[in-house]
PDB file of C-alpha atoms in Angstrom:
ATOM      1  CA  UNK A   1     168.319 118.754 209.095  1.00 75.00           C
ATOM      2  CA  UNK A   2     170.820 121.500 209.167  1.00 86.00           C
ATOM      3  CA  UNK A   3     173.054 119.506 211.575  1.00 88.00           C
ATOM      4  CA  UNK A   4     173.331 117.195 208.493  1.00 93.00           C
ATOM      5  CA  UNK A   5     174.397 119.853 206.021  1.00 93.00           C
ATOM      6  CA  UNK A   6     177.056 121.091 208.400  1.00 94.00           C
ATOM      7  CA  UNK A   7     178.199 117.517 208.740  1.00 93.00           C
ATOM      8  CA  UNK A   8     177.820 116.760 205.108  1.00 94.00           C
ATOM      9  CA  UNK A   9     179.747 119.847 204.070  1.00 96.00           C
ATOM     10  CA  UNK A  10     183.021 119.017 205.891  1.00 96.00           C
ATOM     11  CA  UNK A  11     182.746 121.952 209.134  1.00 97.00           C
ATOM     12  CA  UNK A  12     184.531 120.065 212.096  1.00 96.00           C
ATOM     13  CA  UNK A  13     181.573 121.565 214.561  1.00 96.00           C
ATOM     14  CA  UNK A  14     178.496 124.068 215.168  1.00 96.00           C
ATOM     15  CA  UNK A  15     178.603 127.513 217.048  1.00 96.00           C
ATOM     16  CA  UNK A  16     174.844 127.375 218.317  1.00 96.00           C
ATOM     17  CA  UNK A  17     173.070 128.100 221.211  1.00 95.00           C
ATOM     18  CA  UNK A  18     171.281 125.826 223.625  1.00 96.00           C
ATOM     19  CA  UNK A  19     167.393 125.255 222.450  1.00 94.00           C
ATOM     20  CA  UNK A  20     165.014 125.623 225.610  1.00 90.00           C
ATOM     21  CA  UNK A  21     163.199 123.364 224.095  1.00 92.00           C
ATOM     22  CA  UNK A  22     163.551 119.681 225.807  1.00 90.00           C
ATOM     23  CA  UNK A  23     163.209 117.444 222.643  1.00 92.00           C
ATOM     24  CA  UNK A  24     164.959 119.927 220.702  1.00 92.00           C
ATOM     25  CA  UNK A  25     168.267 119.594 223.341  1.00 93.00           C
ATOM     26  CA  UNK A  26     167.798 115.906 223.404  1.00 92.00           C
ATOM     27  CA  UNK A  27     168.011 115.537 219.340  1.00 93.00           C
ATOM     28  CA  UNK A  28     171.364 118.357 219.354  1.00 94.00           C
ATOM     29  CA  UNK A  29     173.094 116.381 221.880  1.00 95.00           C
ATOM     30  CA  UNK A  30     172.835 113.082 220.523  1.00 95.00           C
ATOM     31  CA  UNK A  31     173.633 114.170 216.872  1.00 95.00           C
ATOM     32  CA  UNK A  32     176.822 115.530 218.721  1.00 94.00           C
ATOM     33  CA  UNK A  33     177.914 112.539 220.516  1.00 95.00           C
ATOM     34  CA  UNK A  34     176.656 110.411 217.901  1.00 96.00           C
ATOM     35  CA  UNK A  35     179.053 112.014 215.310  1.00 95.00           C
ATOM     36  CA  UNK A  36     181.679 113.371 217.349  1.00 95.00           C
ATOM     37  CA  UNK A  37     181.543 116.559 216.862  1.00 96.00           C
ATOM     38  CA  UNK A  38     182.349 119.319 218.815  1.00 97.00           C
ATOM     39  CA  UNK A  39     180.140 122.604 219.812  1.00 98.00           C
ATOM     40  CA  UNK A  40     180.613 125.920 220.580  1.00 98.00           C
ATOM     41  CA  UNK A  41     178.093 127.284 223.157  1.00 98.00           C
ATOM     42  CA  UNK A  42     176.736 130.043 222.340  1.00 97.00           C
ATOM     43  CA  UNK A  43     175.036 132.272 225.091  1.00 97.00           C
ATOM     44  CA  UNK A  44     172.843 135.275 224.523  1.00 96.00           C
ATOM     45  CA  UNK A  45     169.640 134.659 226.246  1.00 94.00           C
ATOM     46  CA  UNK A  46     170.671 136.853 229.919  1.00 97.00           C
ATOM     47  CA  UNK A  47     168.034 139.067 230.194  1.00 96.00           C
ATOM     48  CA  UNK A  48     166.544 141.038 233.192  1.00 95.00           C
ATOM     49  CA  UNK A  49     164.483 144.197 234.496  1.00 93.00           C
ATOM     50  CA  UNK A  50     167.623 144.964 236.883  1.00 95.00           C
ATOM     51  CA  UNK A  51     170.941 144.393 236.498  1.00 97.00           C
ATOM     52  CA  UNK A  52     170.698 141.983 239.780  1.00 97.00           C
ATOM     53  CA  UNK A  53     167.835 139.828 237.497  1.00 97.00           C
ATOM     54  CA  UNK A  54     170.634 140.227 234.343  1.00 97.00           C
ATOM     55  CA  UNK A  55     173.196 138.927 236.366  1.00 97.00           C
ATOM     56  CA  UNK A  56     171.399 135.692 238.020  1.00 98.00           C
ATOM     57  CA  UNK A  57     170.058 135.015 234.528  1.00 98.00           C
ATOM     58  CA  UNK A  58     173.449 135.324 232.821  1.00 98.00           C
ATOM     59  CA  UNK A  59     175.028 132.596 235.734  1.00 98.00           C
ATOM     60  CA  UNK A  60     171.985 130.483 234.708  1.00 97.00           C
ATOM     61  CA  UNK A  61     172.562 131.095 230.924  1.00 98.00           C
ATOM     62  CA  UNK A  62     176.151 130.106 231.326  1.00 98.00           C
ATOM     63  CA  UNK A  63     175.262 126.793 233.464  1.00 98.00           C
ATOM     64  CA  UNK A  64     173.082 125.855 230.382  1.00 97.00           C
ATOM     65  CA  UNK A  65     175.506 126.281 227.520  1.00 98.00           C
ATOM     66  CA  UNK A  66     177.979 123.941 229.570  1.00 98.00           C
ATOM     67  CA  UNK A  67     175.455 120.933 229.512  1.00 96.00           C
ATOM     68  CA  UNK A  68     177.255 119.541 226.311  1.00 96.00           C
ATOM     69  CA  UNK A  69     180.396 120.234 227.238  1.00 97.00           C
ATOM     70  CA  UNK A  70     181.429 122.794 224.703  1.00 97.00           C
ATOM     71  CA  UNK A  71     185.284 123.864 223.132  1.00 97.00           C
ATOM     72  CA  UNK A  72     183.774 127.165 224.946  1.00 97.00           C
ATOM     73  CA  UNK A  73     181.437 129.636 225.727  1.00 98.00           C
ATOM     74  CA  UNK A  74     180.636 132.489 223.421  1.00 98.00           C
ATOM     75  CA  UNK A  75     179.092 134.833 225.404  1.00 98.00           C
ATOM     76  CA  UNK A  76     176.922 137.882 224.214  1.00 98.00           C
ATOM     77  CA  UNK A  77     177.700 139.670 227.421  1.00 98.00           C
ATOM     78  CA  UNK A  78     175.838 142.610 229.063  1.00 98.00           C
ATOM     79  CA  UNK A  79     174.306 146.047 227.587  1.00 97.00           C
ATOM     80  CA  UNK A  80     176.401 148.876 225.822  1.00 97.00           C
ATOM     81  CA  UNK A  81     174.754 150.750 228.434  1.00 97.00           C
ATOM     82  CA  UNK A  82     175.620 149.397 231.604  1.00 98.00           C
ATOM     83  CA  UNK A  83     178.064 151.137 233.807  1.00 98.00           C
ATOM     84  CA  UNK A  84     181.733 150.342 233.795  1.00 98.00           C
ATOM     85  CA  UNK A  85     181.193 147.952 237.271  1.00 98.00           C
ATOM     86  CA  UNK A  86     178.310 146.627 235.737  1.00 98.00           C
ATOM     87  CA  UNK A  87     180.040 145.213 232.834  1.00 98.00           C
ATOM     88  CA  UNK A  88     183.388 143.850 235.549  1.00 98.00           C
ATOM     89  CA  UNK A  89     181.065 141.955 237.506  1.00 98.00           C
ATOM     90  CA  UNK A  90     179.854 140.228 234.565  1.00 98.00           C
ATOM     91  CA  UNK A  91     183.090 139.110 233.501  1.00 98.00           C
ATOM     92  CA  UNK A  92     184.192 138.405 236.768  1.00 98.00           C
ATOM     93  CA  UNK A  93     181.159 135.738 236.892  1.00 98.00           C
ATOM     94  CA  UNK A  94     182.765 134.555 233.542  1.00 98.00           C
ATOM     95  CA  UNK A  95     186.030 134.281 234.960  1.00 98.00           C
ATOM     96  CA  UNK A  96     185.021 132.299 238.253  1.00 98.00           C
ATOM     97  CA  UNK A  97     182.800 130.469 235.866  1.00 98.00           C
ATOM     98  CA  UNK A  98     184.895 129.036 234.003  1.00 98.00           C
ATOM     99  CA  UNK A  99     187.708 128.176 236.497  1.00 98.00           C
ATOM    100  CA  UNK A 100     185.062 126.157 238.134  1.00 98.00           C
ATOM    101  CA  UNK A 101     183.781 124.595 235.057  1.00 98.00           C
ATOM    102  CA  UNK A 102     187.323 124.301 233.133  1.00 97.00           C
ATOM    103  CA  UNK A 103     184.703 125.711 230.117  1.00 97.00           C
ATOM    104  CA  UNK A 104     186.128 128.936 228.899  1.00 97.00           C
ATOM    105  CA  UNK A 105     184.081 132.041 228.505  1.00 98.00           C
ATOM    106  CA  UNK A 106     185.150 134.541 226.115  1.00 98.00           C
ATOM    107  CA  UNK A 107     182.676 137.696 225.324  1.00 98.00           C
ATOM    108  CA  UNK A 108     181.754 138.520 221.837  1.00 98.00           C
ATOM    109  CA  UNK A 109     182.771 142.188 220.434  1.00 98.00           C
ATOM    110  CA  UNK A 110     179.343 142.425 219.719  1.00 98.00           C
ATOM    111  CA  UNK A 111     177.570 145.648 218.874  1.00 97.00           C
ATOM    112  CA  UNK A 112     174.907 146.731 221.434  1.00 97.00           C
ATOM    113  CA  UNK A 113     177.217 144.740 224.092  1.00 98.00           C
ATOM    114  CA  UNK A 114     180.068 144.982 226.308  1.00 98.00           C
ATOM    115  CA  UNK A 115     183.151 144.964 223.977  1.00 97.00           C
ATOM    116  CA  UNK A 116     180.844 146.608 221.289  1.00 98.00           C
ATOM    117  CA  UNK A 117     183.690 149.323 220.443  1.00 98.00           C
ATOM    118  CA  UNK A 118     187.319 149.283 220.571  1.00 98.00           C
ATOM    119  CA  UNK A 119     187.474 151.972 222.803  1.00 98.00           C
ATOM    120  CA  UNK A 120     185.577 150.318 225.618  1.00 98.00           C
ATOM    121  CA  UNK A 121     187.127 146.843 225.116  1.00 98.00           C
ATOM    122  CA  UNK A 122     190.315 149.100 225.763  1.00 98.00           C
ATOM    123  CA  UNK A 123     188.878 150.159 229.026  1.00 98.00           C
ATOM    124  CA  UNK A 124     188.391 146.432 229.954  1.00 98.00           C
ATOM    125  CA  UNK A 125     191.439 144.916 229.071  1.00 98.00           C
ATOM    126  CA  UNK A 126     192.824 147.600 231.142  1.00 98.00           C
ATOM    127  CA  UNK A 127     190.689 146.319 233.745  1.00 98.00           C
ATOM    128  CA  UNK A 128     191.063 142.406 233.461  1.00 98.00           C
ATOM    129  CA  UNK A 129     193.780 140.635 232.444  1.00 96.00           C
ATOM    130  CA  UNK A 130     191.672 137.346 231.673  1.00 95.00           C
ATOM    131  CA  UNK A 131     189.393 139.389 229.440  1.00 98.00           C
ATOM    132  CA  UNK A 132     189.478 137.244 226.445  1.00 98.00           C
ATOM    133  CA  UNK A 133     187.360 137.589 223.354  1.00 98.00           C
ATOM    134  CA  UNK A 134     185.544 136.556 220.675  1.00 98.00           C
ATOM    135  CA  UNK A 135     187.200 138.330 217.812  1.00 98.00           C
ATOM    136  CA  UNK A 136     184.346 139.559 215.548  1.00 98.00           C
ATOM    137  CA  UNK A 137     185.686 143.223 213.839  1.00 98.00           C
ATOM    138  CA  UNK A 138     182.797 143.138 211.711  1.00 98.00           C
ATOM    139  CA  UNK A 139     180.926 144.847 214.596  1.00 98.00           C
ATOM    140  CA  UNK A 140     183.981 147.502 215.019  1.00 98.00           C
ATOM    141  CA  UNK A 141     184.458 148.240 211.581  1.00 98.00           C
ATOM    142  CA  UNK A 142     180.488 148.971 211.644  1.00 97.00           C
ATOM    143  CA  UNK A 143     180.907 150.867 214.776  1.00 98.00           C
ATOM    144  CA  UNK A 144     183.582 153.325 213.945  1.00 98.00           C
ATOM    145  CA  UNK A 145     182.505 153.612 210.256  1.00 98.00           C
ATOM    146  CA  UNK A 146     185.946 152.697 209.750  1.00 98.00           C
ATOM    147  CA  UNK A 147     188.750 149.630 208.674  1.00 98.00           C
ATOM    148  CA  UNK A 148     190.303 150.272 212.017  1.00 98.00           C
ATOM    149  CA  UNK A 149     192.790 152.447 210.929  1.00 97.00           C
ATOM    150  CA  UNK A 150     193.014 154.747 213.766  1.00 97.00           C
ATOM    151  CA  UNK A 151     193.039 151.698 216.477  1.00 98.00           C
ATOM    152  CA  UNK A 152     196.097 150.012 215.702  1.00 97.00           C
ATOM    153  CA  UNK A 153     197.307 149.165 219.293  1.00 98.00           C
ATOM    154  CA  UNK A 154     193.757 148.360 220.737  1.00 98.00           C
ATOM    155  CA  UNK A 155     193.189 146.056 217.427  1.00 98.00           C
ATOM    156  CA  UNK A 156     196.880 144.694 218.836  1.00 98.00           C
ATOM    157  CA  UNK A 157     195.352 143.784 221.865  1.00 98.00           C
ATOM    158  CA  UNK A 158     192.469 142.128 220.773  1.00 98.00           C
ATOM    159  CA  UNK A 159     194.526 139.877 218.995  1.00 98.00           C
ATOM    160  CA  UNK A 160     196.356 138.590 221.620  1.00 97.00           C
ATOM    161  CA  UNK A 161     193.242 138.569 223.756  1.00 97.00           C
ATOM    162  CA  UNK A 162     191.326 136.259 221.376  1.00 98.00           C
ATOM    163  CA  UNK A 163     190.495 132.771 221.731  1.00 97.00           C
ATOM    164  CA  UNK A 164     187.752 131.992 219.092  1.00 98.00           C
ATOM    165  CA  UNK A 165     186.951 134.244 215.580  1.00 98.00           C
ATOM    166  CA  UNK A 166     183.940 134.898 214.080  1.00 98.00           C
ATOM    167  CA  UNK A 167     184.679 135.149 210.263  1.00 98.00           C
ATOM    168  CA  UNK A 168     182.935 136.964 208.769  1.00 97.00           C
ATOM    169  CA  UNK A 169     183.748 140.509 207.261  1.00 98.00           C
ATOM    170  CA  UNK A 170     182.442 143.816 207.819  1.00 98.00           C
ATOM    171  CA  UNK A 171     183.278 147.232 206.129  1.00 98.00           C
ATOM    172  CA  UNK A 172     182.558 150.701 206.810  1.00 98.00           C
ATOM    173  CA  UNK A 173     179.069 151.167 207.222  1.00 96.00           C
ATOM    174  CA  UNK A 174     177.570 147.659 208.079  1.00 96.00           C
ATOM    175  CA  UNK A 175     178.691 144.377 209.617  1.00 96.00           C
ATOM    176  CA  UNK A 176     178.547 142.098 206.592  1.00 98.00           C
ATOM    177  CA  UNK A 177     179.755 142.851 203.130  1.00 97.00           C
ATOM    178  CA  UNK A 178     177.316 141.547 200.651  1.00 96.00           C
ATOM    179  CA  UNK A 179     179.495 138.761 198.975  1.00 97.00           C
ATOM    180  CA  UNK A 180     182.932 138.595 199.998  1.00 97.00           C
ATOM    181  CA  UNK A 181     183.909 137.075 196.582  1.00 97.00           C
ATOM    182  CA  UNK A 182     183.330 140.268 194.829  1.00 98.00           C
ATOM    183  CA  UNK A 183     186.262 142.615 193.860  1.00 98.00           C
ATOM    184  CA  UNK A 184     184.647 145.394 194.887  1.00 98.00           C
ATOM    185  CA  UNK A 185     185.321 144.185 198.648  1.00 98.00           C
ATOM    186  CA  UNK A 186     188.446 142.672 198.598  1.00 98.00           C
ATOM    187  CA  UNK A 187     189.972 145.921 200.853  1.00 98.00           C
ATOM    188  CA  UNK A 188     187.613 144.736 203.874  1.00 98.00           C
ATOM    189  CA  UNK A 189     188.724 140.830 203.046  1.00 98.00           C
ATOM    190  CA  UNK A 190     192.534 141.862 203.270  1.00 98.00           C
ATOM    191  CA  UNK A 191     192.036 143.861 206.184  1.00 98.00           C
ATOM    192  CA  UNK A 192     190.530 140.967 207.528  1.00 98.00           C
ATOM    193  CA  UNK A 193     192.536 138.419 206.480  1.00 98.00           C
ATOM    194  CA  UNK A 194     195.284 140.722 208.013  1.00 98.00           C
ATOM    195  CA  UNK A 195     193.921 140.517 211.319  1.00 98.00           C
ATOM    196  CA  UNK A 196     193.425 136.900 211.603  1.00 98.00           C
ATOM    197  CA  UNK A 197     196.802 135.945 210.239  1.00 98.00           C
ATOM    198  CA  UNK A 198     197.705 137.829 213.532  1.00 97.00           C
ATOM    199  CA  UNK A 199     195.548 136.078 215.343  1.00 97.00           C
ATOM    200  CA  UNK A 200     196.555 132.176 214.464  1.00 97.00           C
ATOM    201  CA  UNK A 201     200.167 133.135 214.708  1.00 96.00           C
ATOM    202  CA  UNK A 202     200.008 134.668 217.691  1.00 96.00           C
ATOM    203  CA  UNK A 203     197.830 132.112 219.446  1.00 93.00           C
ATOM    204  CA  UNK A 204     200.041 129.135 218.015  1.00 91.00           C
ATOM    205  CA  UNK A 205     203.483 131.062 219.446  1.00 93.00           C
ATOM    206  CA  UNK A 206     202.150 131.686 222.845  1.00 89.00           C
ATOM    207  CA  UNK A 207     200.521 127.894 223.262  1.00 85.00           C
ATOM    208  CA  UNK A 208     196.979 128.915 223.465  1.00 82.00           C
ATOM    209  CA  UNK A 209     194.454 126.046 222.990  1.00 79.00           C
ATOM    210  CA  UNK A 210     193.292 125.224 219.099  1.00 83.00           C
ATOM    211  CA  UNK A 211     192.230 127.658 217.603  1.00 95.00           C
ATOM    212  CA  UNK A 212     188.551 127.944 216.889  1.00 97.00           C
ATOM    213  CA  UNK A 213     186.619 129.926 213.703  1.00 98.00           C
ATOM    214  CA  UNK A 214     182.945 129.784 212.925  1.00 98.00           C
ATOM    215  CA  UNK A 215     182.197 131.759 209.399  1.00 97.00           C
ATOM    216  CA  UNK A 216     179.226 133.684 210.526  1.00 95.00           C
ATOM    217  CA  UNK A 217     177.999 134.709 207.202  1.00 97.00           C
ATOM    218  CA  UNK A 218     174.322 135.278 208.405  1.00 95.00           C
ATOM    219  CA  UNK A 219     170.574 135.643 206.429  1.00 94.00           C
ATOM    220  CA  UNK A 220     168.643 139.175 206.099  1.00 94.00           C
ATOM    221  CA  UNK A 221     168.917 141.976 207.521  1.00 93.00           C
ATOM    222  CA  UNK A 222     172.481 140.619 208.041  1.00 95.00           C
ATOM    223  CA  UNK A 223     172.338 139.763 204.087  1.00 94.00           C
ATOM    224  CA  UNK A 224     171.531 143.045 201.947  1.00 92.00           C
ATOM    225  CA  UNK A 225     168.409 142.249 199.757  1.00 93.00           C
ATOM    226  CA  UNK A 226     167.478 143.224 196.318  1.00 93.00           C
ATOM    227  CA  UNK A 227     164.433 145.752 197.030  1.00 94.00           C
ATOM    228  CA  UNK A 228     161.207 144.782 196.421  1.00 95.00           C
ATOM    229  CA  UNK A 229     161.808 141.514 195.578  1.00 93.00           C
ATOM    230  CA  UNK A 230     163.438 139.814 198.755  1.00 90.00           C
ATOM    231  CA  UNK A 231     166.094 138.139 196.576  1.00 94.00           C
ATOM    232  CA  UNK A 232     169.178 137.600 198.419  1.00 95.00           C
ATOM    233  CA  UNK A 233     172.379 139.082 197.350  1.00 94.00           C
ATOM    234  CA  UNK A 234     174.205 135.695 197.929  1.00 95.00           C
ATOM    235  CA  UNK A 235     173.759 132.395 198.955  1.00 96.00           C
ATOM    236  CA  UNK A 236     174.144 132.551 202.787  1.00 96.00           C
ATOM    237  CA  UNK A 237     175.291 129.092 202.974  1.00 96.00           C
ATOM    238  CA  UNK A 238     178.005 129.017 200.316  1.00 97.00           C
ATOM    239  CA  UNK A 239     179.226 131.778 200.935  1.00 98.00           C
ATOM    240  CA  UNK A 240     179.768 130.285 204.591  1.00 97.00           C
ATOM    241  CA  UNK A 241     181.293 126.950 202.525  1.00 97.00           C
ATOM    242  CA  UNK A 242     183.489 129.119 200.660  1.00 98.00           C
ATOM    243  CA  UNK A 243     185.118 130.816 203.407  1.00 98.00           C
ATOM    244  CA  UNK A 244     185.701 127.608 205.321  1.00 97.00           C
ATOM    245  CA  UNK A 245     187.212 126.051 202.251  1.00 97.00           C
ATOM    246  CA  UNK A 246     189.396 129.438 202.144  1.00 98.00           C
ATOM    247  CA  UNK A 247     190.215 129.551 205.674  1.00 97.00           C
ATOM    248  CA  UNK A 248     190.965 125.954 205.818  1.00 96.00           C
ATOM    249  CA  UNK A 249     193.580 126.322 203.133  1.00 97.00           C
ATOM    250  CA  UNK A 250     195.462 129.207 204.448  1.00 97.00           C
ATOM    251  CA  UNK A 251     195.603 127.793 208.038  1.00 96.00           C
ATOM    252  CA  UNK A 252     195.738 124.335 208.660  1.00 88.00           C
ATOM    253  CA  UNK A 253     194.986 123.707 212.848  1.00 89.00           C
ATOM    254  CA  UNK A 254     191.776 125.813 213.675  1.00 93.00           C
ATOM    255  CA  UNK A 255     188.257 124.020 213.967  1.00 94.00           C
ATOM    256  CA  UNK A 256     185.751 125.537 211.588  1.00 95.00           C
ATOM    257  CA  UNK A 257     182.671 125.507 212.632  1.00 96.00           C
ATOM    258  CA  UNK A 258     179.148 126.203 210.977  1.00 94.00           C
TER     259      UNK A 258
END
């Protein structure tokens, strides 16, 4: 069971989502309570025709990843493509969401989303204060073919706006370098490494709730494979082991999760 690995290998929690499956749910939450450990919700099942069907599902979506009372909500919020007040209502909803719930909601700077770009998370944190985000620059490096180098005070920003990191490192042209243990990509890990030094000292000056990280080293197409052959560049799951093991080391009051 991969609950067991994650337990086994010393991560504090999981960053999943909510099965829709009954006896699936049942088996998660018990393991949880069972062992004590925490979860980070993880919603990206909104869907609709219309943005009035996206936006009923997305309240419903949220009301589901509360059921086991996560550390938050990680929300894959919206479409790239929806208008400017499209994407404001949606984190309003968030917002009175989680002031009902006490369960934070923080949207994902995921590509093909809301805060896919640092130019239009710019636009939004102009917009709402209580914007607060999941900090994963993979998708931004990807984005603007770029280490960030021209988005200095927007990067700035998103540090202080973030509230849970997805660690896992990106680099010019794709969201996922192919081992970050390599030389060959130790630029993207210190630009990383960089930002979320920022981020841990920033969030422990201010008072922000602990800190959480989830290394998000994912499988194909996220993992380049040989051609032909299928063979994985790395090993998905150490390579999520060793930067929790790295991460844990340099900063000692985050939760990892897996």
């Amino acid at each position: 069971m991969f609950l067991e690995k994650i337990r086994q290998y010393a991560f504090d929690g999981i960053d999943t989502w909510i099965p829709e499956n009954k006896k699936d749910k049942v088996l998660l939450f018990d393991y949880l309570q069972r062992h004590e450990m925490p979860i980070i919700a993880h919603q990206h099942q909104a869907h609709g025709e219309t943005f009035d069907e996206f936006k009923l599902s997305f309240l419903k979506s949220l009301k589901e990843c509360a059921e086991p009372q996560p550390l938050l909500i990680n929300s894959h919020t919206g479409r790239d493509w929806f208008t400017l007040d499209q994407q404001i209502q949606l984190i309003d909803i968030a917002t009175n969401f989680s002031v009902k719930t006490g369960i934070q909601v923080v949207h994902e700077t995921h590509r093909g989303r809301i805060g896919y770009s640092p130019q239009m998370s710019q636009i939004l944190f102009n917009k709402r204060k209580d914007y607060h985000i999941t900090a994963d620059f993979s998708h931004w490096t990807c984005v603007t073919e770029s280490m960030l180098n021209d988005f200095g005070p927007i990067v700035e920003e998103a540090i202080t706006r973030t509230r849970h990191v997805h660690a896992r490192i990106g680099y010019e042209n794709g969201p996922q370098v192919p081992d970050p243990r390599a030389p060959e990509w130790q630029y993207a890990f210190e630009s990383f490494l960089g930002w979320w030094d920022r981020i841990v000292a920033i969030n422990k000056a201010t008072g922000q709730p602990l800190l959480t990280f989830t290394t998000e080293f994912g499988p194909p197409p996220y993992m380049p494979i040989i051609p032909f052959t299928k063979t994985q560049t790395a090993d998905q799951f150490q390579v999520n082991c060793f930067m929790k093991d790295f991460l844990r080391k340099r900063y000692t009051d985050p939760i990892f999760c897996g």
